[in-house]
Amino acid sequence: SQTIHQWPATLVQPVGSPLSLECTVEGTSNPNLYWYRQAAGRGLQLLFYSVGIGQISSEVPQNLSASRPQDRQFILSSKKLLLSDSGFYLCAWSIRGQGVTRSGYTFGSGTRLTVV
Amino acid sequence: AQSVAQPEDQVNVAEGNPLTVKCTYSVSGNPYLFWYVQYPNRGLQFLLKYITGDNLVKGSYGFEAEFNKSQTSFHLKKPSALVSDSALYFCAVRLRSNDYKLSFGAGTTVTVRA
């Protein structure tokens, strides 16, 4: 069966420090991968998505970047965190080809990031 | 641009009473619609989806949703709510022509009191 792992679960970082959040998927190949952010009391904002190794699409200009060094690995990074980067970050995957039409998204358990 | 709206930030119901969480969409073309549930500090869990076919869709945990094209709505329903249904619920929409991205509503917090 397919599983998605996301870590760490919680993170407290000072302003100006770097960030690296990792997401890995098991039990499937060639997934579409996504990073979402959920700010406190607000909905989900799509940050990045990837349809293959090295292929990253950015949805909004921001202080973050994403990379996909391996087929089932998706990394969210920042060189210098801002206070506004605080939030709940969710990784998700969907089946390539069928996309979301049949499988929808499967989400990781999320990372709670607090920038202080 | 496609969008989905959840007009209620919060819904409060007593246990055993019917639960409805509202969702309306605005897309050009035939929508693909989804409902997800999120428990505190957890990821989102898939509940159900409408792609085509019967307008009444049944999903996990006794939930169902009715697709209404004339009203552009996809309301989530449960005939008898449980305290354990208390969570944050998200409606999402995707256009058939774009197979990658889901657009989520702002979410509705459901509280079921004992």
mmCIF file of C-alpha atoms in Angstrom, chain B residues 11-110:
data_model
loop_
_atom_site.group_PDB
_atom_site.id
_atom_site.type_symbol
_atom_site.label_atom_id
_atom_site.label_comp_id
_atom_site.label_asym_id
_atom_site.label_seq_id
_atom_site.Cartn_x
_atom_site.Cartn_y
_atom_site.Cartn_z
ATOM 1 C CA VAL B 11 -21.303 24.654 12.039
ATOM 2 C CA ASN B 12 -22.583 23.517 15.430
ATOM 3 C CA VAL B 13 -24.976 20.614 15.849
ATOM 4 C CA ALA B 14 -26.116 18.303 18.606
ATOM 5 C CA GLU B 15 -25.142 14.663 18.473
ATOM 6 C CA GLY B 16 -27.751 12.630 16.645
ATOM 7 C CA ASN B 17 -28.971 15.566 14.587
ATOM 8 C CA PRO B 18 -28.403 15.914 10.838
ATOM 9 C CA LEU B 19 -25.214 17.629 9.754
ATOM 10 C CA THR B 20 -24.816 19.721 6.603
ATOM 11 C CA VAL B 21 -21.656 21.484 5.478
ATOM 12 C CA LYS B 22 -22.176 23.755 2.502
ATOM 13 C CA CYS B 23 -20.010 24.146 -0.581
ATOM 14 C CA THR B 24 -20.584 26.049 -3.793
ATOM 15 C CA TYR B 25 -18.317 26.119 -6.800
ATOM 16 C CA SER B 26 -17.621 28.360 -9.728
ATOM 17 C CA VAL B 27 -15.925 26.694 -12.664
ATOM 18 C CA SER B 28 -16.258 26.683 -16.406
ATOM 19 C CA GLY B 29 -16.920 23.176 -17.622
ATOM 20 C CA ASN B 30 -17.741 20.063 -15.653
ATOM 21 C CA PRO B 31 -16.300 20.131 -12.154
ATOM 22 C CA TYR B 32 -14.638 17.357 -10.222
ATOM 23 C CA LEU B 33 -15.541 17.896 -6.567
ATOM 24 C CA PHE B 34 -14.036 16.518 -3.384
ATOM 25 C CA TRP B 35 -14.547 16.620 0.360
ATOM 26 C CA TYR B 36 -11.755 16.197 2.876
ATOM 27 C CA VAL B 37 -11.703 16.173 6.664
ATOM 28 C CA GLN B 38 -8.882 17.351 8.909
ATOM 29 C CA TYR B 39 -8.494 16.500 12.575
ATOM 30 C CA PRO B 40 -6.316 18.750 14.783
ATOM 31 C CA ASN B 41 -2.653 18.798 13.766
ATOM 32 C CA ARG B 42 -3.211 16.102 11.185
ATOM 33 C CA GLY B 43 -3.209 15.882 7.420
ATOM 34 C CA LEU B 44 -6.366 15.884 5.350
ATOM 35 C CA GLN B 45 -8.309 12.670 4.844
ATOM 36 C CA PHE B 46 -10.350 11.987 1.735
ATOM 37 C CA LEU B 47 -14.092 11.581 2.338
ATOM 38 C CA LEU B 48 -15.714 11.407 -1.064
ATOM 39 C CA LYS B 49 -15.695 12.751 -4.602
ATOM 40 C CA TYR B 50 -17.993 13.489 -7.495
ATOM 41 C CA ILE B 51 -16.680 12.908 -10.989
ATOM 42 C CA THR B 52 -19.738 11.936 -13.003
ATOM 43 C CA GLY B 53 -22.852 9.815 -12.711
ATOM 44 C CA ASP B 54 -25.254 9.715 -9.781
ATOM 45 C CA ASN B 55 -25.618 13.108 -8.138
ATOM 46 C CA LEU B 56 -25.681 11.533 -4.668
ATOM 47 C CA VAL B 57 -22.247 10.346 -3.655
ATOM 48 C CA LYS B 58 -21.617 8.193 -0.599
ATOM 49 C CA GLY B 59 -18.301 8.290 1.194
ATOM 50 C CA SER B 60 -16.442 7.368 4.347
ATOM 51 C CA TYR B 61 -17.783 7.478 7.918
ATOM 52 C CA GLY B 62 -21.431 7.688 6.820
ATOM 53 C CA PHE B 63 -21.033 10.940 4.924
ATOM 54 C CA GLU B 64 -22.665 11.702 1.615
ATOM 55 C CA ALA B 65 -22.796 14.677 -0.713
ATOM 56 C CA GLU B 66 -25.213 15.816 -3.360
ATOM 57 C CA PHE B 67 -24.045 17.409 -6.571
ATOM 58 C CA ASN B 68 -26.499 20.055 -7.755
ATOM 59 C CA LYS B 69 -25.518 21.506 -11.094
ATOM 60 C CA SER B 70 -28.278 24.116 -11.260
ATOM 61 C CA GLN B 71 -27.297 25.512 -7.865
ATOM 62 C CA THR B 72 -23.564 24.830 -8.395
ATOM 63 C CA SER B 73 -23.424 23.207 -4.993
ATOM 64 C CA PHE B 74 -21.893 20.118 -3.434
ATOM 65 C CA HIS B 75 -23.085 20.040 0.162
ATOM 66 C CA LEU B 76 -21.754 17.419 2.557
ATOM 67 C CA LYS B 77 -24.328 15.660 4.715
ATOM 68 C CA LYS B 78 -24.607 13.129 7.484
ATOM 69 C CA PRO B 79 -28.014 12.013 8.753
ATOM 70 C CA SER B 80 -26.933 11.590 12.379
ATOM 71 C CA ALA B 81 -23.824 13.406 13.596
ATOM 72 C CA LEU B 82 -21.391 11.989 16.148
ATOM 73 C CA VAL B 83 -19.139 13.864 18.566
ATOM 74 C CA SER B 84 -16.213 12.262 16.731
ATOM 75 C CA ASP B 85 -17.276 14.097 13.544
ATOM 76 C CA SER B 86 -15.997 17.323 15.086
ATOM 77 C CA ALA B 87 -13.250 18.462 12.732
ATOM 78 C CA LEU B 88 -12.354 20.878 9.935
ATOM 79 C CA TYR B 89 -13.952 20.076 6.585
ATOM 80 C CA PHE B 90 -12.664 21.196 3.198
ATOM 81 C CA CYS B 91 -14.397 21.228 -0.148
ATOM 82 C CA ALA B 92 -12.181 21.159 -3.254
ATOM 83 C CA VAL B 93 -12.682 21.457 -6.995
ATOM 84 C CA ARG B 94 -10.695 20.597 -10.092
ATOM 85 C CA LEU B 95 -11.275 21.230 -13.766
ATOM 86 C CA ARG B 96 -11.182 18.193 -15.996
ATOM 87 C CA SER B 97 -8.754 19.878 -18.341
ATOM 88 C CA ASN B 98 -6.153 20.370 -15.618
ATOM 89 C CA ASP B 99 -5.282 17.132 -13.953
ATOM 90 C CA TYR B 100 -2.817 18.428 -11.424
ATOM 91 C CA LYS B 101 -4.253 20.895 -8.991
ATOM 92 C CA LEU B 102 -7.081 21.071 -6.514
ATOM 93 C CA SER B 103 -8.481 24.395 -5.352
ATOM 94 C CA PHE B 104 -9.646 24.218 -1.740
ATOM 95 C CA GLY B 105 -12.278 26.187 0.096
ATOM 96 C CA ALA B 106 -11.446 28.026 3.305
ATOM 97 C CA GLY B 107 -12.775 25.203 5.440
ATOM 98 C CA THR B 108 -15.702 24.790 7.843
ATOM 99 C CA THR B 109 -15.192 23.884 11.476
ATOM 100 C CA VAL B 110 -17.798 21.395 12.641
#
